[in-house]
Amino acid sequence: MSSKTNADCCADGHEGPALKLSEALSRILAEVQPVSGGDTLAVRSALGRVLSADVVSSIDVPSHTNSAMDGYALAGSELSAGGETRLEVIGTSAAGRPFAGEVRSGQCVRIMTGAPMPPGADTVAMQENVVRDGDIAIVGPGQKVGQHVRQAGEDIAAGTIALAAGTRLMPAEIGILGSLGVGEVRVRRRPRVAFFSTGDELRSVGEPLGEGQIYDSNRYTIFGMLSRLGVDVLDMGVIRDDRDAVEQAFAKAAAEADAIVSSGGVSVGDADYVAETLERTGTVGFWKVAMKPGRPLAFGRIGEALFFGLPGNPNSVMVTFYQLVQPALQALAGIPNPEPPLTMPAISATALHKKPGRREFQRGVFSRSEDGRLVVRKTGHQGSGVLSSMAAANCFIVLPEDSGPVAEGDEVTVQPFAAFV
Ligand code: AMP
Ligand code: MG
């Protein structure tokens, strides 16, 4: 399967041509409906959750026009063109303790950052530009009318949508809810995602390794990625390479979860029952994607549940999860248009093997060189089973379908892991 030439790059024993990754992703997203149902949660408990309704502000933020600086509040019309302006200081406006009176001609008010602008004043002179002589403030030249003032409602105006349905509540968003005086919000329920590994060779922690056996790592990476996405997880363990066992696992997972993620058993080896069982008991969306690592891969439905049959190799699992499962689960969680991961150009400090045909995700470390350019070098051995190449990396080096080998010094595209969970 791995020794294909360019011409038959997509043949792997399954029927039909491989899909481009972008096409696979749009087909998946077209299938996904957000979970229904939700919770009303206190704002802090809603961190990481997705709003199920718009939050409309009932107040202006800021609620009053206020000073952005420590200084003097004055009427801009009092400023003398080009020279100094002398004004009488008639009081002080501090944050939370507004000045009670009005600023009239020839007057100003000492004002602190965040303090309400007194009536009659529309401009603040920074204290660094003012010299005090007793009750007189001597304002230096060069002030602009209206400067250093934050208008009421300039952040969020009363009656407008402060946060739209589908927004994931991150620290800035819960801060906004705080600024609105909102105590509780409506959020969607968390999607529930069942996951399991398949393979007779797999052992779990605590079990001794026999001849030809390996420890299951995919249930750890998948657990980690799902948990960081903020979904509820259901770990169904290791499923043997057995038609009935796989079918039973599918049925149990579909009964209990909104989505199912399996690893292994999707190729056409004698013991690969995942794709076959999906065909028999569910609906198959497709099962080959022109990506590396990652082909083959199954997507479909079992009952109502979305099904992602990821390959068995540990790096293939992580790459296919990040590129396809993460956006799908974000959509399932209620985020309408999950943003594609950030990419940026970098200079490859190493030559890279690549055959045209599939989109490749090599593991790399990017950094800034002394001359200020972003450079990237691949991390060690890139085999799809070598998880340490993933752990050592801070980005994917994304090589598009039609690209061939990369020479040292060529420009490539990197996708920082910061884009992923
Ligand atoms: P498969 O897709 O089932 O043919 O598996 C491909 C390769 O990935 C084989 O070398 C498997 O032993 C390995 N593999 C499958 N599942 C896991 C797992 N859960 N943890 C670690 N390696 C795995
Ligand atoms: Mg297997």
Short mmCIF file of C-alpha atoms and ligand atoms in Angstrom, two decimals:
data_model
loop_
_atom_site.label_atom_id
_atom_site.label_comp_id
_atom_site.label_asym_id
_atom_site.label_seq_id
_atom_site.Cartn_x
_atom_site.Cartn_y
_atom_site.Cartn_z
CA MET A 1 0.00 0.00 0.00
CA SER A 2 2.82 2.41 0.71
CA SER A 3 4.81 1.52 -2.40
CA LYS A 4 2.46 3.09 -4.92
CA THR A 5 3.74 5.22 -7.76
CA ASN A 6 2.33 8.66 -8.47
CA ALA A 7 -0.06 7.39 -11.11
CA ASP A 8 -1.83 5.04 -8.74
CA CYS A 9 -1.21 7.03 -5.61
CA CYS A 10 -4.79 6.65 -4.56
CA ALA A 11 -5.32 2.99 -5.10
CA ASP A 12 -5.27 1.08 -1.84
CA GLY A 13 -7.55 -1.83 -2.45
CA HIS A 14 -10.82 -0.05 -1.69
CA GLU A 15 -13.07 0.87 -4.57
CA GLY A 16 -13.19 4.40 -5.93
CA PRO A 17 -10.68 7.25 -6.06
CA ALA A 18 -9.38 9.09 -3.00
CA LEU A 19 -10.92 12.41 -2.07
CA LYS A 20 -8.93 15.59 -1.69
CA LEU A 21 -8.73 16.61 1.96
CA SER A 22 -10.60 19.89 1.35
CA GLU A 23 -13.40 17.97 -0.36
CA ALA A 24 -13.50 15.40 2.44
CA LEU A 25 -13.80 18.18 5.01
CA SER A 26 -16.62 19.95 3.21
CA ARG A 27 -18.50 16.66 2.82
CA ILE A 28 -18.11 15.96 6.51
CA LEU A 29 -19.20 19.44 7.54
CA ALA A 30 -22.24 19.16 5.25
CA GLU A 31 -23.29 16.11 7.30
CA VAL A 32 -22.95 17.68 10.73
CA GLN A 33 -25.85 19.22 12.62
CA PRO A 34 -25.18 20.82 16.00
CA VAL A 35 -26.32 18.84 19.02
CA SER A 36 -29.69 19.91 20.36
CA GLY A 37 -30.43 20.62 23.97
CA GLY A 38 -28.47 22.72 26.38
CA ASP A 39 -27.88 24.06 29.82
CA THR A 40 -28.19 27.37 31.61
CA LEU A 41 -24.91 27.91 33.38
CA ALA A 42 -23.27 30.48 35.60
CA VAL A 43 -20.80 32.43 33.46
CA ARG A 44 -17.63 30.92 34.94
CA SER A 45 -18.98 27.39 34.57
CA ALA A 46 -19.70 28.15 30.92
CA LEU A 47 -16.00 28.64 30.07
CA GLY A 48 -15.26 26.58 26.94
CA ARG A 49 -18.92 26.03 26.12
CA VAL A 50 -20.76 27.27 23.02
CA LEU A 51 -23.57 29.84 23.25
CA SER A 52 -26.92 28.52 22.01
CA ALA A 53 -28.54 31.97 21.84
CA ASP A 54 -27.33 35.49 21.10
CA VAL A 55 -26.45 37.57 24.15
CA VAL A 56 -28.01 41.03 23.66
CA SER A 57 -26.64 43.75 25.88
CA SER A 58 -29.13 45.55 28.07
CA ILE A 59 -26.60 48.28 28.88
CA ASP A 60 -24.02 50.46 27.21
CA VAL A 61 -20.41 49.36 27.82
CA PRO A 62 -18.88 51.56 29.05
CA SER A 63 -22.01 52.77 30.75
CA HIS A 64 -20.84 56.40 30.86
CA THR A 65 -18.54 58.56 28.78
CA ASN A 66 -15.24 58.54 30.67
CA SER A 67 -11.62 59.53 30.58
CA ALA A 68 -8.98 57.25 29.05
CA MET A 69 -6.19 59.09 30.90
CA ASP A 70 -5.30 60.81 34.14
CA GLY A 71 -5.45 64.52 33.39
CA TYR A 72 -7.88 67.43 33.05
CA ALA A 73 -11.39 67.40 31.53
CA LEU A 74 -12.23 70.51 29.56
CA ALA A 75 -14.32 71.85 26.69
CA GLY A 76 -12.37 71.54 23.43
CA SER A 77 -13.77 74.90 22.34
CA GLU A 78 -11.73 76.55 25.14
CA LEU A 79 -8.40 75.47 23.70
CA SER A 80 -6.42 78.36 22.30
CA ALA A 81 -5.15 77.76 18.79
CA GLY A 82 -1.42 77.03 18.91
CA GLY A 83 -0.68 78.32 22.42
CA GLU A 84 -1.23 77.52 26.08
CA THR A 85 -4.70 77.49 27.65
CA ARG A 86 -5.22 78.63 31.27
CA LEU A 87 -8.22 77.12 33.05
CA GLU A 88 -9.47 77.15 36.63
CA VAL A 89 -9.60 73.70 38.30
CA ILE A 90 -13.03 73.52 39.96
CA GLY A 91 -13.01 69.93 41.28
CA THR A 92 -12.12 66.29 40.74
CA SER A 93 -13.81 63.37 38.97
CA ALA A 94 -12.48 59.99 40.09
CA ALA A 95 -13.50 56.49 38.95
CA GLY A 96 -16.67 55.68 40.86
CA ARG A 97 -16.83 59.23 42.32
CA PRO A 98 -18.00 61.61 39.56
CA PHE A 99 -17.71 65.38 39.81
CA ALA A 100 -21.15 66.73 40.75
CA GLY A 101 -21.09 70.03 38.85
CA GLU A 102 -20.70 71.26 35.29
CA VAL A 103 -17.63 72.59 33.49
CA ARG A 104 -18.22 76.14 32.26
CA SER A 105 -16.17 78.55 30.20
CA GLY A 106 -12.69 79.06 31.63
CA GLN A 107 -12.92 75.96 33.83
CA CYS A 108 -11.69 72.37 33.91
CA VAL A 109 -11.89 69.37 36.23
CA ARG A 110 -9.07 67.14 37.42
CA ILE A 111 -9.99 63.67 36.12
CA MET A 112 -8.73 60.10 36.59
CA THR A 113 -8.80 57.18 34.15
CA GLY A 114 -12.27 55.65 34.01
CA ALA A 115 -13.93 58.60 35.75
CA PRO A 116 -17.12 60.02 34.19
CA MET A 117 -16.66 63.09 31.99
CA PRO A 118 -18.45 66.00 33.67
CA PRO A 119 -21.17 67.81 31.68
CA GLY A 120 -19.62 70.59 29.60
CA ALA A 121 -16.34 68.71 28.99
CA ASP A 122 -15.56 66.70 25.84
CA THR A 123 -11.74 66.55 25.87
CA VAL A 124 -9.02 65.36 28.24
CA ALA A 125 -5.54 66.86 28.44
CA MET A 126 -3.04 64.32 29.80
CA GLN A 127 -1.52 65.42 33.08
CA GLU A 128 1.95 65.19 31.49
CA ASN A 129 0.91 68.12 29.23
CA VAL A 130 -0.43 70.29 32.03
CA VAL A 131 1.42 72.50 34.52
CA ARG A 132 -0.40 73.39 37.76
CA ASP A 133 -0.16 76.85 39.33
CA GLY A 134 -2.39 76.62 42.38
CA ASP A 135 -5.99 76.40 41.15
CA ILE A 136 -4.92 77.16 37.62
CA ALA A 137 -4.11 74.43 35.05
CA ILE A 138 -1.86 75.56 32.21
CA VAL A 139 -2.58 73.26 29.30
CA GLY A 140 0.22 72.95 26.76
CA PRO A 141 -0.31 73.49 23.01
CA GLY A 142 -1.12 70.73 20.50
CA GLN A 143 -4.25 69.25 22.16
CA LYS A 144 -6.97 67.80 19.89
CA VAL A 145 -10.67 68.33 20.56
CA GLY A 146 -12.29 65.10 21.83
CA GLN A 147 -9.01 63.35 22.67
CA HIS A 148 -8.61 60.69 25.38
CA VAL A 149 -12.34 60.20 25.89
CA ARG A 150 -14.12 56.81 25.80
CA GLN A 151 -17.70 57.24 24.66
CA ALA A 152 -20.56 55.47 26.44
CA GLY A 153 -21.43 52.33 24.47
CA GLU A 154 -18.31 52.49 22.29
CA ASP A 155 -17.37 48.92 23.28
CA ILE A 156 -20.90 47.48 23.23
CA ALA A 157 -24.05 49.58 22.69
CA ALA A 158 -27.24 48.72 24.57
CA GLY A 159 -29.58 46.61 22.42
CA THR A 160 -26.87 45.14 20.20
CA ILE A 161 -25.68 41.53 20.03
CA ALA A 162 -22.64 41.37 22.28
CA LEU A 163 -21.93 37.69 21.59
CA ALA A 164 -23.61 35.67 18.86
CA ALA A 165 -25.00 32.15 19.17
CA GLY A 166 -22.26 29.70 18.19
CA THR A 167 -19.52 31.65 19.98
CA ARG A 168 -17.22 29.52 22.10
CA LEU A 169 -16.80 31.16 25.47
CA MET A 170 -13.11 31.81 25.99
CA PRO A 171 -11.58 34.08 28.67
CA ALA A 172 -12.31 37.29 26.68
CA GLU A 173 -15.91 36.24 26.11
CA ILE A 174 -16.65 35.48 29.75
CA GLY A 175 -15.02 38.84 30.52
CA ILE A 176 -17.52 40.50 28.17
CA LEU A 177 -20.38 38.70 29.90
CA GLY A 178 -19.00 40.02 33.16
CA SER A 179 -18.89 43.56 31.75
CA LEU A 180 -22.57 43.25 30.80
CA GLY A 181 -23.53 42.22 34.31
CA VAL A 182 -24.82 38.90 32.95
CA GLY A 183 -24.80 36.11 35.55
CA GLU A 184 -26.00 33.10 33.52
CA VAL A 185 -25.96 32.05 29.86
CA ARG A 186 -27.63 29.46 27.65
CA VAL A 187 -25.10 27.05 26.17
CA ARG A 188 -25.39 23.92 24.07
CA ARG A 189 -24.89 20.62 25.74
CA ARG A 190 -21.47 19.11 25.21
CA PRO A 191 -21.31 16.54 22.42
CA ARG A 192 -20.68 13.05 23.76
CA VAL A 193 -17.97 11.20 21.90
CA ALA A 194 -17.27 7.47 22.26
CA PHE A 195 -13.86 6.18 21.26
CA PHE A 196 -12.13 2.84 21.05
CA SER A 197 -9.06 1.18 19.58
CA THR A 198 -9.17 -1.94 17.46
CA GLY A 199 -6.42 -4.53 17.20
CA ASP A 200 -5.55 -7.97 18.57
CA GLU A 201 -2.00 -6.74 19.20
CA LEU A 202 -3.06 -4.00 21.61
CA ARG A 203 -2.62 -4.18 25.35
CA SER A 204 -3.64 -1.63 27.95
CA VAL A 205 -1.64 -0.23 30.86
CA GLY A 206 -1.15 -2.83 33.58
CA GLU A 207 -1.20 -5.78 31.19
CA PRO A 208 2.10 -7.54 30.36
CA LEU A 209 3.27 -7.40 26.75
CA GLY A 210 3.33 -10.76 25.02
CA GLU A 211 5.04 -11.70 21.77
CA GLY A 212 4.13 -9.22 19.02
CA GLN A 213 2.00 -7.08 21.28
CA ILE A 214 2.16 -3.31 21.81
CA TYR A 215 0.61 -0.88 24.23
CA ASP A 216 -2.34 1.11 22.99
CA SER A 217 -1.32 4.75 22.56
CA ASN A 218 -4.19 5.96 20.38
CA ARG A 219 -6.68 5.90 23.22
CA TYR A 220 -4.41 8.35 25.01
CA THR A 221 -3.89 10.79 22.15
CA ILE A 222 -7.59 10.62 21.27
CA PHE A 223 -8.57 11.09 24.91
CA GLY A 224 -6.25 14.11 25.06
CA MET A 225 -7.53 15.73 21.88
CA LEU A 226 -11.20 15.12 22.75
CA SER A 227 -10.76 16.41 26.28
CA ARG A 228 -9.03 19.56 25.08
CA LEU A 229 -11.91 20.12 22.65
CA GLY A 230 -14.26 20.13 25.61
CA VAL A 231 -16.50 17.22 24.64
CA ASP A 232 -17.75 14.50 27.01
CA VAL A 233 -15.76 11.34 26.42
CA LEU A 234 -16.69 7.69 26.66
CA ASP A 235 -13.65 5.39 26.54
CA MET A 236 -14.74 1.97 25.27
CA GLY A 237 -11.33 0.35 25.49
CA VAL A 238 -9.71 -2.03 23.03
CA ILE A 239 -11.93 -4.00 20.66
CA ARG A 240 -10.58 -7.27 19.29
CA ASP A 241 -10.22 -7.83 15.54
CA ASP A 242 -13.41 -9.81 15.39
CA ARG A 243 -16.46 -9.07 13.26
CA ASP A 244 -18.98 -9.50 16.08
CA ALA A 245 -16.93 -7.60 18.64
CA VAL A 246 -16.58 -4.65 16.26
CA GLU A 247 -20.28 -4.73 15.42
CA GLN A 248 -21.25 -4.79 19.10
CA ALA A 249 -18.91 -1.89 19.86
CA PHE A 250 -20.49 0.12 17.04
CA ALA A 251 -23.99 -0.55 18.35
CA LYS A 252 -23.13 0.36 21.95
CA ALA A 253 -21.27 3.51 20.90
CA ALA A 254 -24.06 4.63 18.58
CA ALA A 255 -26.62 4.18 21.35
CA GLU A 256 -24.67 6.30 23.80
CA ALA A 257 -22.84 8.96 21.82
CA ASP A 258 -23.28 11.72 19.25
CA ALA A 259 -20.03 10.77 17.54
CA ILE A 260 -17.71 7.78 17.49
CA VAL A 261 -13.96 7.82 16.89
CA SER A 262 -12.19 4.51 16.33
CA SER A 263 -8.61 3.80 15.38
CA GLY A 264 -7.20 0.93 13.39
CA GLY A 265 -8.79 -1.72 11.23
CA VAL A 266 -9.77 0.52 8.31
CA SER A 267 -7.42 -0.87 5.69
CA VAL A 268 -8.07 -4.05 3.75
CA GLY A 269 -6.00 -6.50 5.77
CA ASP A 270 -7.60 -9.77 6.75
CA ALA A 271 -8.36 -8.49 10.23
CA ASP A 272 -9.72 -5.08 9.29
CA TYR A 273 -13.40 -5.09 10.15
CA VAL A 274 -14.14 -1.41 10.74
CA ALA A 275 -14.90 -0.28 7.20
CA GLU A 276 -16.71 -3.50 6.46
CA THR A 277 -18.88 -3.20 9.57
CA LEU A 278 -19.63 0.42 8.78
CA GLU A 279 -20.78 -0.62 5.32
CA ARG A 280 -22.96 -3.35 6.76
CA THR A 281 -24.52 -1.54 9.71
CA GLY A 282 -24.29 2.15 8.84
CA THR A 283 -23.71 4.49 5.95
CA VAL A 284 -20.28 5.14 4.51
CA GLY A 285 -19.43 8.70 3.52
CA PHE A 286 -16.07 7.80 2.02
CA TRP A 287 -13.06 5.92 3.13
CA LYS A 288 -10.06 7.26 1.36
CA VAL A 289 -8.53 10.70 1.62
CA ALA A 290 -5.54 11.80 -0.43
CA MET A 291 -3.47 12.74 2.60
CA LYS A 292 -0.37 11.42 4.30
CA PRO A 293 -0.36 10.18 6.90
CA GLY A 294 -4.00 9.22 7.02
CA ARG A 295 -5.18 7.08 4.18
CA PRO A 296 -7.44 5.11 4.40
CA LEU A 297 -10.05 6.64 6.65
CA ALA A 298 -13.73 5.93 7.11
CA PHE A 299 -16.47 8.44 7.65
CA GLY A 300 -20.15 7.74 7.93
CA ARG A 301 -23.02 7.29 10.31
CA ILE A 302 -24.16 4.52 12.55
CA GLY A 303 -27.74 5.31 13.41
CA GLU A 304 -27.71 8.99 14.30
CA ALA A 305 -24.08 9.03 15.42
CA LEU A 306 -21.27 10.38 13.24
CA PHE A 307 -18.55 7.82 12.74
CA PHE A 308 -14.86 8.51 12.16
CA GLY A 309 -12.78 5.40 11.51
CA LEU A 310 -9.22 6.68 11.80
CA PRO A 311 -6.21 4.63 10.69
CA GLY A 312 -4.23 2.74 13.31
CA ASN A 313 -0.84 4.43 13.08
CA PRO A 314 -0.40 6.87 15.94
CA ASN A 315 0.63 9.86 13.79
CA SER A 316 -2.12 9.14 11.27
CA VAL A 317 -4.59 9.29 14.14
CA MET A 318 -3.40 12.71 15.26
CA VAL A 319 -3.17 14.19 11.78
CA THR A 320 -6.60 12.97 10.66
CA PHE A 321 -8.14 14.01 13.96
CA TYR A 322 -6.80 17.55 13.74
CA GLN A 323 -7.59 18.01 10.04
CA LEU A 324 -11.02 16.39 9.91
CA VAL A 325 -12.43 15.31 13.27
CA GLN A 326 -11.68 18.51 15.20
CA PRO A 327 -13.62 20.81 12.80
CA ALA A 328 -16.46 18.29 12.63
CA LEU A 329 -16.74 18.10 16.42
CA GLN A 330 -16.60 21.89 16.66
CA ALA A 331 -19.53 22.05 14.24
CA LEU A 332 -21.30 19.35 16.27
CA ALA A 333 -20.74 21.47 19.39
CA GLY A 334 -22.56 24.35 17.66
CA ILE A 335 -19.74 26.48 16.23
CA PRO A 336 -21.15 27.38 12.80
CA ASN A 337 -18.01 27.85 10.71
CA PRO A 338 -14.99 26.39 12.47
CA GLU A 339 -12.03 28.47 11.38
CA PRO A 340 -9.44 26.68 9.27
CA PRO A 341 -6.17 26.36 11.16
CA LEU A 342 -3.77 29.27 10.79
CA THR A 343 -0.98 28.70 8.29
CA MET A 344 2.11 30.76 7.51
CA PRO A 345 5.03 30.63 5.11
CA ALA A 346 8.43 29.47 6.34
CA ILE A 347 11.76 28.54 4.79
CA SER A 348 12.53 24.85 4.96
CA ALA A 349 15.93 24.35 6.59
CA THR A 350 15.89 20.72 5.51
CA ALA A 351 15.19 18.91 2.24
CA LEU A 352 11.89 17.02 2.40
CA HIS A 353 10.83 13.88 0.58
CA LYS A 354 7.48 14.26 -1.18
CA LYS A 355 5.76 12.59 -4.09
CA PRO A 356 2.95 14.40 -5.90
CA GLY A 357 -0.50 12.98 -5.19
CA ARG A 358 -1.34 13.36 -1.53
CA ARG A 359 -1.40 16.29 0.85
CA GLU A 360 1.32 15.65 3.40
CA PHE A 361 1.58 16.71 6.99
CA GLN A 362 5.19 16.35 8.05
CA ARG A 363 6.13 17.17 11.59
CA GLY A 364 8.37 20.21 12.03
CA VAL A 365 9.82 22.73 14.44
CA PHE A 366 9.57 26.33 13.35
CA SER A 367 11.52 29.20 14.82
CA ARG A 368 12.75 32.64 13.85
CA SER A 369 16.23 32.78 12.35
CA GLU A 370 18.72 35.50 13.21
CA ASP A 371 17.76 37.45 10.08
CA GLY A 372 14.13 37.47 11.26
CA ARG A 373 12.71 34.88 8.86
CA LEU A 374 10.59 31.95 9.93
CA VAL A 375 12.44 28.72 9.29
CA VAL A 376 11.25 25.17 9.80
CA ARG A 377 13.08 21.88 10.08
CA LYS A 378 11.48 18.48 10.11
CA THR A 379 11.61 16.45 13.29
CA GLY A 380 13.56 13.24 12.95
CA HIS A 381 12.03 10.13 11.49
CA GLN A 382 8.67 10.83 9.89
CA GLY A 383 7.16 7.33 9.86
CA SER A 384 3.45 7.31 10.55
CA GLY A 385 3.99 5.15 13.62
CA VAL A 386 6.64 7.40 15.17
CA LEU A 387 4.78 9.40 17.78
CA SER A 388 7.95 11.00 19.12
CA SER A 389 8.20 13.00 15.86
CA MET A 390 4.85 14.53 16.82
CA ALA A 391 5.90 15.21 20.41
CA ALA A 392 9.10 16.92 19.23
CA ALA A 393 7.23 19.13 16.75
CA ASN A 394 5.50 22.48 17.14
CA CYS A 395 3.91 22.56 13.69
CA PHE A 396 2.88 20.59 10.67
CA ILE A 397 4.75 21.27 7.45
CA VAL A 398 1.88 21.14 4.96
CA LEU A 399 2.90 20.01 1.49
CA PRO A 400 0.05 20.34 -1.01
CA GLU A 401 -1.18 17.51 -3.22
CA ASP A 402 0.69 18.57 -6.35
CA SER A 403 4.00 19.41 -4.71
CA GLY A 404 7.08 17.27 -5.26
CA PRO A 405 10.26 17.13 -3.17
CA VAL A 406 11.30 20.24 -1.23
CA ALA A 407 14.88 21.48 -1.40
CA GLU A 408 16.65 23.16 1.51
CA GLY A 409 15.80 26.88 1.30
CA ASP A 410 12.43 26.41 -0.44
CA GLU A 411 9.39 28.15 0.97
CA VAL A 412 6.80 25.85 2.56
CA THR A 413 3.61 26.32 4.55
CA VAL A 414 3.52 25.60 8.27
CA GLN A 415 0.51 25.08 10.50
CA PRO A 416 1.43 25.86 14.13
CA PHE A 417 0.07 23.40 16.67
CA ALA A 418 -1.32 26.38 18.56
CA ALA A 419 -4.24 26.06 16.11
CA PHE A 420 -5.09 22.66 17.56
CA VAL A 421 -6.34 21.53 20.91
P1 AMP B 1 -4.19 -0.92 11.38
O1 AMP B 1 -4.74 0.36 10.83
O2 AMP B 1 -5.12 -1.60 12.32
O3 AMP B 1 -3.71 -1.81 10.29
O4 AMP B 1 -2.91 -0.50 12.24
C1 AMP B 1 -1.82 0.14 11.62
C2 AMP B 1 -0.64 0.17 12.56
O5 AMP B 1 -0.95 0.97 13.71
C3 AMP B 1 -0.23 -1.16 13.12
O6 AMP B 1 1.18 -1.17 13.22
C4 AMP B 1 -0.85 -1.21 14.47
O7 AMP B 1 -0.19 -2.07 15.37
C5 AMP B 1 -0.75 0.21 14.92
N1 AMP B 1 -1.81 0.55 15.87
C6 AMP B 1 -3.12 0.32 15.67
N2 AMP B 1 -3.82 0.73 16.73
C7 AMP B 1 -2.94 1.22 17.62
C8 AMP B 1 -3.07 1.80 18.92
N3 AMP B 1 -4.27 1.94 19.48
N4 AMP B 1 -1.96 2.22 19.55
C9 AMP B 1 -0.74 2.08 18.96
N5 AMP B 1 -0.57 1.57 17.74
C10 AMP B 1 -1.64 1.12 17.07
MG MG B 2 -5.27 -3.38 13.21
#
